[in-house]
Amino acid sequence: MQFDFNKETTREGTHSVQYEGTEALFGVGGLEPFWIADMDIETPETIREAIKERLDNGIFGYTIWQNEQFYEPIKHWWQSRYNTVLSDTDIHYSPTVLFTAGEALRQVTKERDGIILTTPSYNKFPSLIESNNRKIVESPLIYDKDLKEYFLDVNHFTSLCERDDVSMYIHCNPHNPTGKVWTREELQTIKDICAANNIYLISDEIHMDFVRPKEDFVSLAALSEEGDQVLVASCLGKTFNLASIPHSYFVTKDRTLTKTLTEVTKEVYNVGNASSLALAAIEAAYTECNEWVDQLNNHILNNFEYVQKYIDDNLSQYLSLDIPRATYLGWISFEKSGFDAELVHKALVEVGGIAVSPGKLYLDYENKHFRFNVASSRARIEDGLIRIKKTFDYLYNERDKGSA
Ligand SMILES: Cc1ncc(COP(=O)(O)O)c(C=O)c1O
């Protein structure tokens, strides 16, 4: 079956953060949003049907997650898609990925401890660390201009792990915002360095299903052994656009932390029961939507190729994009334009009428990037690109006037 990812969608009346939350964030109304990481693409019909069937039961009381409707689909997905065998005891429900990361951080580390992030970094990690009175310790990724890839500075990372005040590393695979996919060898190196220095390793793998080709995705769960201080957090929110149906899961062979996390989730926060709609969605998604995800990845790749060609044909003196091997988030550089970053971000909003995420949100200090979400119909992407072109043409003309 061929799925249509170009279908027009609407968020009207849904209180969507992407649409109704943009003005508060950017200070201007009427912007076309491409910033948040959710999709203008409908959840597959198979999942919607499963949710409807569950709705027809009419009762939505407290729901247990420790059952085959939770374990079996997750095990099936990981084995059939990523050749990774998980057992029931390795998989645990949690309300959100950031809840898991935040609670693991509170359980494993002490106030004022250093937590390593590779930078640029997903913007919620720094706030998670600082709001928990820990400090951010940066391991800047190195960009190789020839290979067009970001790499870990292994020596620097090792020296950070050796510090007495550092106790955790929050890893992101695939990496948001750069789209880097970490190889098995890189993961093994990171895991070994962390283990040798007693650094707890959290791996956020929420974008795992957007690795193209899917065979290239290796989870840290696949490298974990009994008792390892490694925890992987993921969910279906990104892949199937289910962010507003609360659910996530984590995978670990650290039984000590598992016990604490499940107890705290249940007893301290009282959020230890599952959403009945999420269980129905997980079952349908992870057992019946393999082909849909493959076709979605092709659509996203086509969109990226379109964006790249548009840039090459119309904006090559200002912009460059390396098509990422994962995620639906383009990390577009405007370094070669020479334009001041603040001017660019202001003009994108005021001239282009477009809301994209500025690089500095991701601890990209030069602020020479913006993040552009391509998980939409082609028509929306075309509109976004016209807005970007309008912005850079304006900046060019203004510079010309200034130098005349
Ligand atoms: C890398 C990463 N982790 C976590 C999240 C948020 O996940 P959750 O809503 O389950 O906390 C996002 C959302 O954009 C993300 O990109």
CSV table of N, CA, C and O and ligand atoms in Angstrom, one decimal, residues 37 95-99 122 125 172 174 176 204 206-207 235 238 243 247-248 329 371, ligand 1:
chain,number,residue,atom,x,y,z
A,37,ALA,N,9.7,19.8,17.2
A,37,ALA,CA,9.8,18.5,16.6
A,37,ALA,C,8.6,17.6,16.7
A,37,ALA,O,8.5,16.7,17.5
A,95,PRO,N,6.4,8.0,32.0
A,95,PRO,CA,5.5,9.0,31.3
A,95,PRO,C,6.1,9.7,30.1
A,95,PRO,O,5.4,9.9,29.1
A,96,THR,N,7.3,10.2,30.2
A,96,THR,CA,7.9,10.8,29.1
A,96,THR,C,9.4,10.5,29.1
A,96,THR,O,10.0,10.1,30.1
A,97,VAL,N,10.1,10.7,28.0
A,97,VAL,CA,11.5,10.5,27.9
A,97,VAL,C,12.3,11.4,28.8
A,97,VAL,O,13.2,11.0,29.5
A,98,LEU,N,11.9,12.7,28.9
A,98,LEU,CA,12.6,13.7,29.7
A,98,LEU,C,12.3,13.4,31.2
A,98,LEU,O,13.1,13.7,32.1
A,99,PHE,N,11.1,12.8,31.5
A,99,PHE,CA,10.9,12.4,32.9
A,99,PHE,C,11.9,11.4,33.3
A,99,PHE,O,12.5,11.4,34.3
A,122,TYR,N,20.5,19.0,22.1
A,122,TYR,CA,19.0,19.2,22.2
A,122,TYR,C,18.7,20.2,23.4
A,122,TYR,O,19.3,20.0,24.5
A,125,PHE,N,18.0,19.4,27.3
A,125,PHE,CA,18.9,18.8,28.2
A,125,PHE,C,19.6,19.9,29.1
A,125,PHE,O,19.7,19.7,30.3
A,172,CYS,N,22.7,11.4,22.9
A,172,CYS,CA,21.5,11.5,22.1
A,172,CYS,C,21.8,10.8,20.8
A,172,CYS,O,22.7,11.2,20.0
A,174,PRO,N,19.7,8.9,17.5
A,174,PRO,CA,20.3,9.9,16.6
A,174,PRO,C,20.4,11.3,17.3
A,174,PRO,O,19.5,11.6,18.1
A,176,ASN,N,20.1,15.0,18.1
A,176,ASN,CA,19.3,16.2,17.8
A,176,ASN,C,20.2,17.4,18.3
A,176,ASN,O,20.5,17.4,19.5
A,204,ASP,N,19.3,8.9,25.0
A,204,ASP,CA,18.0,9.3,24.5
A,204,ASP,C,17.9,8.9,23.0
A,204,ASP,O,18.6,9.5,22.2
A,206,ILE,N,15.0,8.8,21.1
A,206,ILE,CA,13.6,9.1,20.7
A,206,ILE,C,13.5,9.2,19.2
A,206,ILE,O,12.5,9.0,18.6
A,207,HIS,N,14.6,9.6,18.5
A,207,HIS,CA,14.5,9.7,17.0
A,207,HIS,C,15.0,8.5,16.3
A,207,HIS,O,15.3,8.5,15.1
A,235,CYS,N,10.4,6.4,22.9
A,235,CYS,CA,8.9,6.4,22.9
A,235,CYS,C,8.5,6.4,21.4
A,235,CYS,O,9.3,6.4,20.5
A,238,LYS,N,7.6,10.6,18.4
A,238,LYS,CA,8.2,11.2,17.2
A,238,LYS,C,7.7,10.4,16.0
A,238,LYS,O,7.2,10.9,15.0
A,243,ALA,N,2.9,12.7,20.3
A,243,ALA,CA,3.4,13.4,21.5
A,243,ALA,C,2.4,13.7,22.6
A,243,ALA,O,2.7,13.9,23.7
A,247,HIS,N,3.2,8.6,27.1
A,247,HIS,CA,3.8,7.3,27.2
A,247,HIS,C,5.2,7.4,26.9
A,247,HIS,O,5.6,8.4,26.1
A,248,SER,N,6.1,6.6,27.4
A,248,SER,CA,7.4,6.4,26.9
A,248,SER,C,7.9,5.1,27.5
A,248,SER,O,7.1,4.5,28.3
A,329,LEU,N,15.0,16.8,11.0
A,329,LEU,CA,15.4,18.2,11.4
A,329,LEU,C,16.6,18.6,10.6
A,329,LEU,O,17.7,17.9,10.8
A,371,ARG,N,17.4,25.4,12.8
A,371,ARG,CA,16.9,24.0,12.7
A,371,ARG,C,15.5,24.1,12.0
A,371,ARG,O,14.6,24.9,12.4
B,1,LIG,C1,16.1,14.3,21.7
B,1,LIG,C2,14.7,14.5,22.3
B,1,LIG,N1,14.5,14.0,23.5
B,1,LIG,C3,13.3,14.1,24.1
B,1,LIG,C4,12.3,14.8,23.5
B,1,LIG,C5,11.0,15.0,24.3
B,1,LIG,O1,10.5,13.8,24.6
B,1,LIG,P1,9.3,13.6,25.7
B,1,LIG,O2,8.3,14.6,25.3
B,1,LIG,O3,8.9,12.2,25.7
B,1,LIG,O4,9.9,14.0,27.0
B,1,LIG,C6,12.5,15.4,22.3
B,1,LIG,C7,11.5,16.3,21.6
B,1,LIG,O5,11.7,17.0,20.7
B,1,LIG,C8,13.8,15.3,21.7
B,1,LIG,O6,14.0,15.8,20.4
